[in-house]
């Protein structure tokens, strides 16, 4: 490991390696995407997607290797024991940093199918990234705002139809879909601005997960409630990681039953939507308590270690 080097040197080294790693694997994925475009035959596309998932596994594995090279990181992970590579999973997670994706793809890469992320439709047109994500069957969404729905009620249900079309591809290969239901990375300023009732979380948004469950809920084996904590990291977590200053990453995974969501009721019955939001809020309340406990445990361990060093 090179964590003895100055943090500025580690930043340059990690940035260079991460960029190279991303360009290498995304280029291979894009080549596969071109083959999928040339021959849009379902069995062929499924085979190419399987290969593209292997490339994503390579990207995730190399990211872990780079992190190991620049920092001495303790991975404290629990809840992976009964997961399967041939299963279908929907994950919900808190969102703290741009590093979350690298951390979670690395941890889950040998336990469940490679993660898929719901992306904004605009990202499809970004060179290299757009084609690569399309080749990996990442679903691109074009959410209709409440304002547009009020002006044009005929658009109601369009987002669900888009979700169903996007999820159609997932029926042919075991798939894991992750949804950051807070809709944005957590900051204290955002928490205060939205008057969040949680100490460590933003308010969860139920719409995206409800759409996914109504489109293919019967296909999922479990809903995985994922909690990520960086107990010794400063506010800018990604920057701290690249400077070799993050020494512990805590991830907890809880498998929950998959709730069934009826699209017609969700769209047309406010009470139904409120009940579903209440269910998600309960998960978030428990997650907030869990994060408080994990941070307290880390603080107690750090203080105990410091007392031993002093004595």
PDB file of C-alpha atoms in Angstrom:
ATOM      1  CA  UNK A   1       0.000   0.000   0.000  1.00  0.00           C
ATOM      2  CA  UNK A   2       1.067   3.579  -0.683  1.00  0.00           C
ATOM      3  CA  UNK A   3      -0.754   5.348   2.150  1.00  0.00           C
ATOM      4  CA  UNK A   4       2.634   6.567   3.486  1.00  0.00           C
ATOM      5  CA  UNK A   5       2.783   9.044   0.587  1.00  0.00           C
ATOM      6  CA  UNK A   6       1.606  12.674   0.983  1.00  0.00           C
ATOM      7  CA  UNK A   7      -2.155  13.072   0.490  1.00  0.00           C
ATOM      8  CA  UNK A   8      -1.632  15.355  -2.518  1.00  0.00           C
ATOM      9  CA  UNK A   9       0.371  12.623  -4.250  1.00  0.00           C
ATOM     10  CA  UNK A  10      -2.291  10.039  -3.379  1.00  0.00           C
ATOM     11  CA  UNK A  11      -4.947  12.308  -4.891  1.00  0.00           C
ATOM     12  CA  UNK A  12      -3.102  12.583  -8.202  1.00  0.00           C
ATOM     13  CA  UNK A  13      -2.369   8.851  -8.238  1.00  0.00           C
ATOM     14  CA  UNK A  14      -5.923   7.786  -7.380  1.00  0.00           C
ATOM     15  CA  UNK A  15      -7.439  10.241  -9.866  1.00  0.00           C
ATOM     16  CA  UNK A  16      -5.218   8.967 -12.662  1.00  0.00           C
ATOM     17  CA  UNK A  17      -5.895   5.305 -11.898  1.00  0.00           C
ATOM     18  CA  UNK A  18      -9.654   5.784 -11.501  1.00  0.00           C
ATOM     19  CA  UNK A  19      -9.903   7.700 -14.784  1.00  0.00           C
ATOM     20  CA  UNK A  20      -7.860   5.050 -16.604  1.00  0.00           C
ATOM     21  CA  UNK A  21      -9.930   2.263 -15.062  1.00  0.00           C
ATOM     22  CA  UNK A  22     -13.198   3.917 -16.082  1.00  0.00           C
ATOM     23  CA  UNK A  23     -12.051   4.669 -19.636  1.00  0.00           C
ATOM     24  CA  UNK A  24     -10.751   1.127 -20.121  1.00  0.00           C
ATOM     25  CA  UNK A  25     -13.877  -0.734 -19.035  1.00  0.00           C
ATOM     26  CA  UNK A  26     -16.380   1.782 -20.396  1.00  0.00           C
ATOM     27  CA  UNK A  27     -14.686   1.574 -23.808  1.00  0.00           C
ATOM     28  CA  UNK A  28     -15.104  -2.201 -23.808  1.00  0.00           C
ATOM     29  CA  UNK A  29     -18.730  -1.792 -22.744  1.00  0.00           C
ATOM     30  CA  UNK A  30     -19.341   0.723 -25.541  1.00  0.00           C
ATOM     31  CA  UNK A  31     -17.908  -1.710 -28.107  1.00  0.00           C
ATOM     32  CA  UNK A  32     -20.407  -4.265 -26.833  1.00  0.00           C
ATOM     33  CA  UNK A  33     -23.123  -1.628 -27.134  1.00  0.00           C
ATOM     34  CA  UNK A  34     -22.286  -1.148 -30.801  1.00  0.00           C
ATOM     35  CA  UNK A  35     -22.649  -4.901 -31.374  1.00  0.00           C
ATOM     36  CA  UNK A  36     -26.055  -4.781 -29.687  1.00  0.00           C
ATOM     37  CA  UNK A  37     -27.094  -1.928 -31.991  1.00  0.00           C
ATOM     38  CA  UNK A  38     -25.907  -3.730 -35.112  1.00  0.00           C
ATOM     39  CA  UNK A  39     -27.733  -6.974 -34.319  1.00  0.00           C
ATOM     40  CA  UNK A  40     -30.919  -6.337 -32.261  1.00  0.00           C
ATOM     41  CA  UNK A  41     -31.702 -10.035 -31.799  1.00  0.00           C
ATOM     42  CA  UNK A  42     -32.847 -10.885 -28.265  1.00  0.00           C
ATOM     43  CA  UNK A  43     -30.676 -14.002 -27.572  1.00  0.00           C
ATOM     44  CA  UNK A  44     -27.636 -12.207 -28.976  1.00  0.00           C
ATOM     45  CA  UNK A  45     -28.307  -9.080 -26.929  1.00  0.00           C
ATOM     46  CA  UNK A  46     -28.729 -11.115 -23.739  1.00  0.00           C
ATOM     47  CA  UNK A  47     -25.366 -12.819 -24.363  1.00  0.00           C
ATOM     48  CA  UNK A  48     -23.652  -9.485 -25.012  1.00  0.00           C
ATOM     49  CA  UNK A  49     -25.246  -7.971 -21.891  1.00  0.00           C
ATOM     50  CA  UNK A  50     -23.905 -10.861 -19.832  1.00  0.00           C
ATOM     51  CA  UNK A  51     -20.413 -10.037 -21.154  1.00  0.00           C
ATOM     52  CA  UNK A  52     -20.952  -6.321 -20.454  1.00  0.00           C
ATOM     53  CA  UNK A  53     -21.847  -7.184 -16.855  1.00  0.00           C
ATOM     54  CA  UNK A  54     -18.514  -8.989 -16.610  1.00  0.00           C
ATOM     55  CA  UNK A  55     -16.775  -5.816 -17.752  1.00  0.00           C
ATOM     56  CA  UNK A  56     -18.624  -3.863 -15.073  1.00  0.00           C
ATOM     57  CA  UNK A  57     -17.484  -6.470 -12.542  1.00  0.00           C
ATOM     58  CA  UNK A  58     -13.912  -5.763 -13.703  1.00  0.00           C
ATOM     59  CA  UNK A  59     -14.413  -2.021 -13.228  1.00  0.00           C
ATOM     60  CA  UNK A  60     -15.771  -2.549  -9.703  1.00  0.00           C
ATOM     61  CA  UNK A  61     -12.963  -4.943  -8.763  1.00  0.00           C
ATOM     62  CA  UNK A  62     -10.242  -2.606 -10.000  1.00  0.00           C
ATOM     63  CA  UNK A  63     -11.824   0.273  -8.079  1.00  0.00           C
ATOM     64  CA  UNK A  64     -11.463  -1.814  -4.934  1.00  0.00           C
ATOM     65  CA  UNK A  65      -7.851  -2.543  -5.815  1.00  0.00           C
ATOM     66  CA  UNK A  66      -7.107   1.154  -6.285  1.00  0.00           C
ATOM     67  CA  UNK A  67      -8.658   1.960  -2.916  1.00  0.00           C
ATOM     68  CA  UNK A  68      -6.573  -0.778  -1.283  1.00  0.00           C
ATOM     69  CA  UNK A  69      -3.477   0.709  -2.907  1.00  0.00           C
ATOM     70  CA  UNK A  70      -3.923   4.247  -1.604  1.00  0.00           C
ATOM     71  CA  UNK A  71      -5.501   3.681   1.818  1.00  0.00           C
ATOM     72  CA  UNK A  72      -5.750   1.139   4.608  1.00  0.00           C
ATOM     73  CA  UNK A  73      -9.522   0.729   4.653  1.00  0.00           C
ATOM     74  CA  UNK A  74     -11.485  -1.461   7.049  1.00  0.00           C
ATOM     75  CA  UNK A  75     -14.647  -2.815   5.409  1.00  0.00           C
ATOM     76  CA  UNK A  76     -17.312  -3.482   8.036  1.00  0.00           C
ATOM     77  CA  UNK A  77     -20.034  -5.254   6.041  1.00  0.00           C
ATOM     78  CA  UNK A  78     -22.911  -7.385   7.344  1.00  0.00           C
ATOM     79  CA  UNK A  79     -25.929  -8.953   5.656  1.00  0.00           C
ATOM     80  CA  UNK A  80     -24.493 -10.572   2.507  1.00  0.00           C
ATOM     81  CA  UNK A  81     -24.776 -14.171   3.704  1.00  0.00           C
ATOM     82  CA  UNK A  82     -27.916 -15.385   1.927  1.00  0.00           C
ATOM     83  CA  UNK A  83     -27.755 -13.371  -1.299  1.00  0.00           C
ATOM     84  CA  UNK A  84     -27.492 -15.064  -4.704  1.00  0.00           C
ATOM     85  CA  UNK A  85     -25.806 -14.172  -7.981  1.00  0.00           C
ATOM     86  CA  UNK A  86     -28.746 -15.686  -9.859  1.00  0.00           C
ATOM     87  CA  UNK A  87     -31.420 -13.706  -8.020  1.00  0.00           C
ATOM     88  CA  UNK A  88     -33.414 -10.555  -8.719  1.00  0.00           C
ATOM     89  CA  UNK A  89     -33.131  -7.740  -6.175  1.00  0.00           C
ATOM     90  CA  UNK A  90     -34.383  -4.210  -5.651  1.00  0.00           C
ATOM     91  CA  UNK A  91     -32.116  -2.140  -3.396  1.00  0.00           C
ATOM     92  CA  UNK A  92     -32.912   1.077  -1.545  1.00  0.00           C
ATOM     93  CA  UNK A  93     -30.029   2.998  -0.013  1.00  0.00           C
ATOM     94  CA  UNK A  94     -29.096   6.258   1.624  1.00  0.00           C
ATOM     95  CA  UNK A  95     -26.833   8.420  -0.501  1.00  0.00           C
ATOM     96  CA  UNK A  96     -23.836  10.289   0.929  1.00  0.00           C
ATOM     97  CA  UNK A  97     -21.293  10.668  -1.848  1.00  0.00           C
ATOM     98  CA  UNK A  98     -20.331  10.042  -5.441  1.00  0.00           C
ATOM     99  CA  UNK A  99     -18.176   7.284  -3.990  1.00  0.00           C
ATOM    100  CA  UNK A 100     -21.257   5.302  -2.913  1.00  0.00           C
ATOM    101  CA  UNK A 101     -21.600   3.703  -6.355  1.00  0.00           C
ATOM    102  CA  UNK A 102     -17.986   2.480  -6.385  1.00  0.00           C
ATOM    103  CA  UNK A 103     -18.255   1.174  -2.805  1.00  0.00           C
ATOM    104  CA  UNK A 104     -21.535  -0.647  -3.364  1.00  0.00           C
ATOM    105  CA  UNK A 105     -20.660  -2.193  -6.739  1.00  0.00           C
ATOM    106  CA  UNK A 106     -17.423  -3.452  -5.186  1.00  0.00           C
ATOM    107  CA  UNK A 107     -19.072  -4.963  -2.100  1.00  0.00           C
ATOM    108  CA  UNK A 108     -22.005  -6.558  -3.944  1.00  0.00           C
ATOM    109  CA  UNK A 109     -20.126  -7.706  -7.079  1.00  0.00           C
ATOM    110  CA  UNK A 110     -19.683 -11.344  -5.927  1.00  0.00           C
ATOM    111  CA  UNK A 111     -23.015 -11.687  -4.118  1.00  0.00           C
ATOM    112  CA  UNK A 112     -25.758 -10.393  -6.432  1.00  0.00           C
ATOM    113  CA  UNK A 113     -26.014  -9.485 -10.137  1.00  0.00           C
ATOM    114  CA  UNK A 114     -24.186  -6.277 -11.063  1.00  0.00           C
ATOM    115  CA  UNK A 115     -26.108  -3.200  -9.983  1.00  0.00           C
ATOM    116  CA  UNK A 116     -28.273  -1.234 -12.408  1.00  0.00           C
ATOM    117  CA  UNK A 117     -29.088   2.411 -11.757  1.00  0.00           C
ATOM    118  CA  UNK A 118     -32.085   4.443 -12.879  1.00  0.00           C
ATOM    119  CA  UNK A 119     -30.678   7.357 -14.858  1.00  0.00           C
ATOM    120  CA  UNK A 120     -32.058  10.626 -16.176  1.00  0.00           C
ATOM    121  CA  UNK A 121     -32.837  10.424 -19.886  1.00  0.00           C
ATOM    122  CA  UNK A 122     -30.514  13.355 -20.598  1.00  0.00           C
ATOM    123  CA  UNK A 123     -27.493  11.200 -19.646  1.00  0.00           C
ATOM    124  CA  UNK A 124     -28.159   8.996 -22.679  1.00  0.00           C
ATOM    125  CA  UNK A 125     -26.647  11.687 -24.909  1.00  0.00           C
ATOM    126  CA  UNK A 126     -23.357  12.053 -23.036  1.00  0.00           C
ATOM    127  CA  UNK A 127     -20.527  10.636 -25.216  1.00  0.00           C
ATOM    128  CA  UNK A 128     -19.176   7.266 -24.056  1.00  0.00           C
ATOM    129  CA  UNK A 129     -21.187   7.268 -20.816  1.00  0.00           C
ATOM    130  CA  UNK A 130     -24.581   7.236 -22.511  1.00  0.00           C
ATOM    131  CA  UNK A 131     -23.792   4.342 -24.846  1.00  0.00           C
ATOM    132  CA  UNK A 132     -22.056   2.423 -22.072  1.00  0.00           C
ATOM    133  CA  UNK A 133     -25.012   2.690 -19.700  1.00  0.00           C
ATOM    134  CA  UNK A 134     -27.405   1.750 -22.513  1.00  0.00           C
ATOM    135  CA  UNK A 135     -25.256  -1.305 -23.320  1.00  0.00           C
ATOM    136  CA  UNK A 136     -25.506  -2.341 -19.657  1.00  0.00           C
ATOM    137  CA  UNK A 137     -29.316  -2.037 -19.878  1.00  0.00           C
ATOM    138  CA  UNK A 138     -29.433   0.823 -17.395  1.00  0.00           C
ATOM    139  CA  UNK A 139     -32.995   2.197 -17.486  1.00  0.00           C
ATOM    140  CA  UNK A 140     -33.238   5.815 -18.683  1.00  0.00           C
ATOM    141  CA  UNK A 141     -36.233   7.629 -17.212  1.00  0.00           C
ATOM    142  CA  UNK A 142     -38.034  10.816 -18.178  1.00  0.00           C
ATOM    143  CA  UNK A 143     -40.066  11.681 -15.098  1.00  0.00           C
ATOM    144  CA  UNK A 144     -43.152  13.801 -15.675  1.00  0.00           C
ATOM    145  CA  UNK A 145     -43.311  16.631 -13.150  1.00  0.00           C
ATOM    146  CA  UNK A 146     -46.475  17.242 -11.073  1.00  0.00           C
ATOM    147  CA  UNK A 147     -46.801  20.617 -12.825  1.00  0.00           C
ATOM    148  CA  UNK A 148     -46.950  18.947 -16.251  1.00  0.00           C
ATOM    149  CA  UNK A 149     -49.480  16.406 -15.007  1.00  0.00           C
ATOM    150  CA  UNK A 150     -51.740  19.199 -13.819  1.00  0.00           C
ATOM    151  CA  UNK A 151     -51.555  20.898 -17.208  1.00  0.00           C
ATOM    152  CA  UNK A 152     -51.978  17.659 -19.153  1.00  0.00           C
ATOM    153  CA  UNK A 153     -53.686  14.827 -17.174  1.00  0.00           C
ATOM    154  CA  UNK A 154     -53.320  12.552 -20.226  1.00  0.00           C
ATOM    155  CA  UNK A 155     -49.644  12.153 -19.270  1.00  0.00           C
ATOM    156  CA  UNK A 156     -50.681  10.225 -16.135  1.00  0.00           C
ATOM    157  CA  UNK A 157     -49.396   6.686 -16.487  1.00  0.00           C
ATOM    158  CA  UNK A 158     -46.776   7.576 -19.104  1.00  0.00           C
ATOM    159  CA  UNK A 159     -43.936   7.274 -16.587  1.00  0.00           C
ATOM    160  CA  UNK A 160     -45.177   3.853 -15.515  1.00  0.00           C
ATOM    161  CA  UNK A 161     -45.258   2.700 -19.147  1.00  0.00           C
ATOM    162  CA  UNK A 162     -41.680   3.961 -19.571  1.00  0.00           C
ATOM    163  CA  UNK A 163     -40.623   2.089 -16.427  1.00  0.00           C
ATOM    164  CA  UNK A 164     -42.224  -1.119 -17.662  1.00  0.00           C
ATOM    165  CA  UNK A 165     -40.468  -0.875 -21.024  1.00  0.00           C
ATOM    166  CA  UNK A 166     -37.151  -0.263 -19.276  1.00  0.00           C
ATOM    167  CA  UNK A 167     -37.661  -3.200 -16.910  1.00  0.00           C
ATOM    168  CA  UNK A 168     -38.699  -5.549 -19.717  1.00  0.00           C
ATOM    169  CA  UNK A 169     -35.027  -6.331 -20.434  1.00  0.00           C
ATOM    170  CA  UNK A 170     -34.504  -7.476 -16.843  1.00  0.00           C
ATOM    171  CA  UNK A 171     -36.692 -10.535 -17.333  1.00  0.00           C
ATOM    172  CA  UNK A 172     -34.011 -12.310 -19.338  1.00  0.00           C
ATOM    173  CA  UNK A 173     -31.044 -12.020 -16.954  1.00  0.00           C
ATOM    174  CA  UNK A 174     -30.819 -11.942 -13.131  1.00  0.00           C
ATOM    175  CA  UNK A 175     -30.750  -8.264 -12.205  1.00  0.00           C
ATOM    176  CA  UNK A 176     -30.188  -5.951  -9.250  1.00  0.00           C
ATOM    177  CA  UNK A 177     -31.673  -2.445  -9.399  1.00  0.00           C
ATOM    178  CA  UNK A 178     -30.657   0.197  -6.876  1.00  0.00           C
ATOM    179  CA  UNK A 179     -32.700   3.282  -6.060  1.00  0.00           C
ATOM    180  CA  UNK A 180     -31.367   6.190  -4.004  1.00  0.00           C
ATOM    181  CA  UNK A 181     -34.804   7.169  -2.773  1.00  0.00           C
ATOM    182  CA  UNK A 182     -33.667  10.465  -1.224  1.00  0.00           C
ATOM    183  CA  UNK A 183     -33.193  11.726  -4.782  1.00  0.00           C
ATOM    184  CA  UNK A 184     -29.962  13.544  -3.930  1.00  0.00           C
ATOM    185  CA  UNK A 185     -26.755  13.173  -1.946  1.00  0.00           C
ATOM    186  CA  UNK A 186     -27.146  14.032   1.728  1.00  0.00           C
ATOM    187  CA  UNK A 187     -25.803  17.325   3.054  1.00  0.00           C
ATOM    188  CA  UNK A 188     -26.675  19.082   6.273  1.00  0.00           C
ATOM    189  CA  UNK A 189     -27.794  22.121   4.275  1.00  0.00           C
ATOM    190  CA  UNK A 190     -30.251  20.016   2.242  1.00  0.00           C
ATOM    191  CA  UNK A 191     -31.538  18.340   5.398  1.00  0.00           C
ATOM    192  CA  UNK A 192     -32.315  21.700   6.991  1.00  0.00           C
ATOM    193  CA  UNK A 193     -33.762  23.141   3.781  1.00  0.00           C
ATOM    194  CA  UNK A 194     -36.348  20.371   3.435  1.00  0.00           C
ATOM    195  CA  UNK A 195     -36.936  20.240   7.208  1.00  0.00           C
ATOM    196  CA  UNK A 196     -36.153  16.528   7.265  1.00  0.00           C
ATOM    197  CA  UNK A 197     -37.361  14.712  10.394  1.00  0.00           C
ATOM    198  CA  UNK A 198     -34.218  12.564  10.313  1.00  0.00           C
ATOM    199  CA  UNK A 199     -30.819  13.346  11.789  1.00  0.00           C
ATOM    200  CA  UNK A 200     -28.688  11.678   9.091  1.00  0.00           C
ATOM    201  CA  UNK A 201     -31.050  11.382   6.114  1.00  0.00           C
ATOM    202  CA  UNK A 202     -33.123  13.348   3.653  1.00  0.00           C
ATOM    203  CA  UNK A 203     -36.799  12.574   3.166  1.00  0.00           C
ATOM    204  CA  UNK A 204     -37.338   9.434   1.025  1.00  0.00           C
ATOM    205  CA  UNK A 205     -39.333   9.703  -2.198  1.00  0.00           C
ATOM    206  CA  UNK A 206     -41.663   6.787  -2.867  1.00  0.00           C
ATOM    207  CA  UNK A 207     -42.502   7.374  -6.534  1.00  0.00           C
ATOM    208  CA  UNK A 208     -39.508   5.697  -8.186  1.00  0.00           C
ATOM    209  CA  UNK A 209     -39.586   2.541  -6.083  1.00  0.00           C
ATOM    210  CA  UNK A 210     -43.382   2.313  -6.414  1.00  0.00           C
ATOM    211  CA  UNK A 211     -43.087   2.487 -10.219  1.00  0.00           C
ATOM    212  CA  UNK A 212     -40.448  -0.253 -10.226  1.00  0.00           C
ATOM    213  CA  UNK A 213     -42.447  -2.530  -7.919  1.00  0.00           C
ATOM    214  CA  UNK A 214     -45.637  -2.074  -9.923  1.00  0.00           C
ATOM    215  CA  UNK A 215     -43.730  -2.887 -13.135  1.00  0.00           C
ATOM    216  CA  UNK A 216     -41.869  -6.013 -11.994  1.00  0.00           C
ATOM    217  CA  UNK A 217     -42.394  -6.489  -8.257  1.00  0.00           C
ATOM    218  CA  UNK A 218     -43.348 -10.157  -8.638  1.00  0.00           C
ATOM    219  CA  UNK A 219     -39.939 -10.855 -10.164  1.00  0.00           C
ATOM    220  CA  UNK A 220     -37.831  -9.655  -7.224  1.00  0.00           C
ATOM    221  CA  UNK A 221     -36.641 -12.204  -4.651  1.00  0.00           C
ATOM    222  CA  UNK A 222     -36.134  -9.558  -1.958  1.00  0.00           C
ATOM    223  CA  UNK A 223     -35.942  -5.873  -1.269  1.00  0.00           C
ATOM    224  CA  UNK A 224     -32.508  -5.040   0.137  1.00  0.00           C
ATOM    225  CA  UNK A 225     -32.381  -2.158   2.577  1.00  0.00           C
ATOM    226  CA  UNK A 226     -28.781  -0.868   2.360  1.00  0.00           C
ATOM    227  CA  UNK A 227     -27.195   1.548   4.821  1.00  0.00           C
ATOM    228  CA  UNK A 228     -23.821   3.174   4.108  1.00  0.00           C
ATOM    229  CA  UNK A 229     -21.738   5.040   6.696  1.00  0.00           C
ATOM    230  CA  UNK A 230     -18.255   6.583   6.495  1.00  0.00           C
ATOM    231  CA  UNK A 231     -17.671   7.114  10.237  1.00  0.00           C
ATOM    232  CA  UNK A 232     -14.266   8.827  10.009  1.00  0.00           C
ATOM    233  CA  UNK A 233     -14.736  10.793   6.778  1.00  0.00           C
ATOM    234  CA  UNK A 234     -15.076  14.585   6.519  1.00  0.00           C
ATOM    235  CA  UNK A 235     -18.025  16.154   4.704  1.00  0.00           C
ATOM    236  CA  UNK A 236     -16.478  15.796   1.231  1.00  0.00           C
ATOM    237  CA  UNK A 237     -16.271  12.012   1.258  1.00  0.00           C
ATOM    238  CA  UNK A 238     -15.144  11.442  -2.342  1.00  0.00           C
ATOM    239  CA  UNK A 239     -12.332  13.962  -1.989  1.00  0.00           C
ATOM    240  CA  UNK A 240     -11.266  12.347   1.299  1.00  0.00           C
ATOM    241  CA  UNK A 241     -11.231   8.879  -0.298  1.00  0.00           C
ATOM    242  CA  UNK A 242      -9.010  10.061  -3.134  1.00  0.00           C
ATOM    243  CA  UNK A 243      -6.626  11.650  -0.632  1.00  0.00           C
ATOM    244  CA  UNK A 244      -6.390   8.354   1.274  1.00  0.00           C
ATOM    245  CA  UNK A 245      -8.109   9.795   4.344  1.00  0.00           C
ATOM    246  CA  UNK A 246     -11.032   7.363   4.676  1.00  0.00           C
ATOM    247  CA  UNK A 247     -10.114   4.383   6.868  1.00  0.00           C
ATOM    248  CA  UNK A 248     -13.444   2.684   7.535  1.00  0.00           C
ATOM    249  CA  UNK A 249     -16.545   1.983   5.451  1.00  0.00           C
ATOM    250  CA  UNK A 250     -19.610   0.479   7.127  1.00  0.00           C
ATOM    251  CA  UNK A 251     -22.343  -1.206   5.078  1.00  0.00           C
ATOM    252  CA  UNK A 252     -25.398  -2.959   6.480  1.00  0.00           C
ATOM    253  CA  UNK A 253     -27.760  -5.001   4.309  1.00  0.00           C
ATOM    254  CA  UNK A 254     -31.223  -6.088   5.439  1.00  0.00           C
ATOM    255  CA  UNK A 255     -33.364  -8.359   3.248  1.00  0.00           C
ATOM    256  CA  UNK A 256     -37.035  -7.395   3.421  1.00  0.00           C
ATOM    257  CA  UNK A 257     -40.168  -8.909   1.842  1.00  0.00           C
ATOM    258  CA  UNK A 258     -41.075  -7.344  -1.491  1.00  0.00           C
ATOM    259  CA  UNK A 259     -44.239  -5.218  -1.144  1.00  0.00           C
ATOM    260  CA  UNK A 260     -46.806  -5.556  -3.904  1.00  0.00           C
ATOM    261  CA  UNK A 261     -47.834  -2.277  -5.518  1.00  0.00           C
ATOM    262  CA  UNK A 262     -50.950  -1.905  -7.664  1.00  0.00           C
ATOM    263  CA  UNK A 263     -50.318   0.765 -10.298  1.00  0.00           C
ATOM    264  CA  UNK A 264     -53.951   1.750 -10.707  1.00  0.00           C
ATOM    265  CA  UNK A 265     -54.429   2.236  -6.987  1.00  0.00           C
ATOM    266  CA  UNK A 266     -51.138   4.100  -6.613  1.00  0.00           C
ATOM    267  CA  UNK A 267     -52.100   6.533  -9.348  1.00  0.00           C
ATOM    268  CA  UNK A 268     -55.724   7.035  -8.439  1.00  0.00           C
ATOM    269  CA  UNK A 269     -56.053   6.597  -4.671  1.00  0.00           C
ATOM    270  CA  UNK A 270     -54.310   9.172  -2.442  1.00  0.00           C
ATOM    271  CA  UNK A 271     -54.803   6.941   0.621  1.00  0.00           C
ATOM    272  CA  UNK A 272     -52.922   4.138  -1.124  1.00  0.00           C
ATOM    273  CA  UNK A 273     -49.985   6.441  -1.917  1.00  0.00           C
ATOM    274  CA  UNK A 274     -49.935   7.735   1.650  1.00  0.00           C
ATOM    275  CA  UNK A 275     -49.837   4.183   3.024  1.00  0.00           C
ATOM    276  CA  UNK A 276     -46.925   3.275   0.754  1.00  0.00           C
ATOM    277  CA  UNK A 277     -45.045   6.443   1.705  1.00  0.00           C
ATOM    278  CA  UNK A 278     -45.663   5.635   5.379  1.00  0.00           C
ATOM    279  CA  UNK A 279     -44.120   2.180   4.853  1.00  0.00           C
ATOM    280  CA  UNK A 280     -41.010   3.757   3.310  1.00  0.00           C
ATOM    281  CA  UNK A 281     -40.827   6.373   6.064  1.00  0.00           C
ATOM    282  CA  UNK A 282     -40.755   3.595   8.676  1.00  0.00           C
ATOM    283  CA  UNK A 283     -37.763   2.036   6.946  1.00  0.00           C
ATOM    284  CA  UNK A 284     -36.054   5.433   6.942  1.00  0.00           C
ATOM    285  CA  UNK A 285     -36.771   6.005  10.631  1.00  0.00           C
ATOM    286  CA  UNK A 286     -35.118   2.692  11.480  1.00  0.00           C
ATOM    287  CA  UNK A 287     -32.205   3.515   9.179  1.00  0.00           C
ATOM    288  CA  UNK A 288     -31.671   6.875  10.870  1.00  0.00           C
ATOM    289  CA  UNK A 289     -31.558   5.159  14.272  1.00  0.00           C
ATOM    290  CA  UNK A 290     -29.159   2.553  12.900  1.00  0.00           C
ATOM    291  CA  UNK A 291     -26.782   5.223  11.592  1.00  0.00           C
ATOM    292  CA  UNK A 292     -26.800   6.975  14.969  1.00  0.00           C
ATOM    293  CA  UNK A 293     -25.895   3.686  16.668  1.00  0.00           C
ATOM    294  CA  UNK A 294     -23.141   2.861  14.159  1.00  0.00           C
ATOM    295  CA  UNK A 295     -21.549   6.291  14.580  1.00  0.00           C
ATOM    296  CA  UNK A 296     -21.752   5.961  18.378  1.00  0.00           C
ATOM    297  CA  UNK A 297     -20.093   2.542  18.243  1.00  0.00           C
ATOM    298  CA  UNK A 298     -17.277   3.921  16.096  1.00  0.00           C
ATOM    299  CA  UNK A 299     -16.787   6.879  18.434  1.00  0.00           C
ATOM    300  CA  UNK A 300     -16.649   4.598  21.499  1.00  0.00           C
ATOM    301  CA  UNK A 301     -14.125   2.302  19.792  1.00  0.00           C
ATOM    302  CA  UNK A 302     -11.957   5.261  18.760  1.00  0.00           C
ATOM    303  CA  UNK A 303     -11.990   6.707  22.267  1.00  0.00           C
ATOM    304  CA  UNK A 304     -11.154   3.330  23.820  1.00  0.00           C
ATOM    305  CA  UNK A 305      -8.204   2.920  21.435  1.00  0.00           C
ATOM    306  CA  UNK A 306      -6.985   6.431  22.232  1.00  0.00           C
ATOM    307  CA  UNK A 307      -7.144   5.757  25.976  1.00  0.00           C
ATOM    308  CA  UNK A 308      -5.042   2.604  25.535  1.00  0.00           C
ATOM    309  CA  UNK A 309      -2.431   4.522  23.497  1.00  0.00           C
ATOM    310  CA  UNK A 310      -2.228   7.263  26.124  1.00  0.00           C
ATOM    311  CA  UNK A 311      -1.932   4.796  29.004  1.00  0.00           C
TER     312      UNK A 311
END
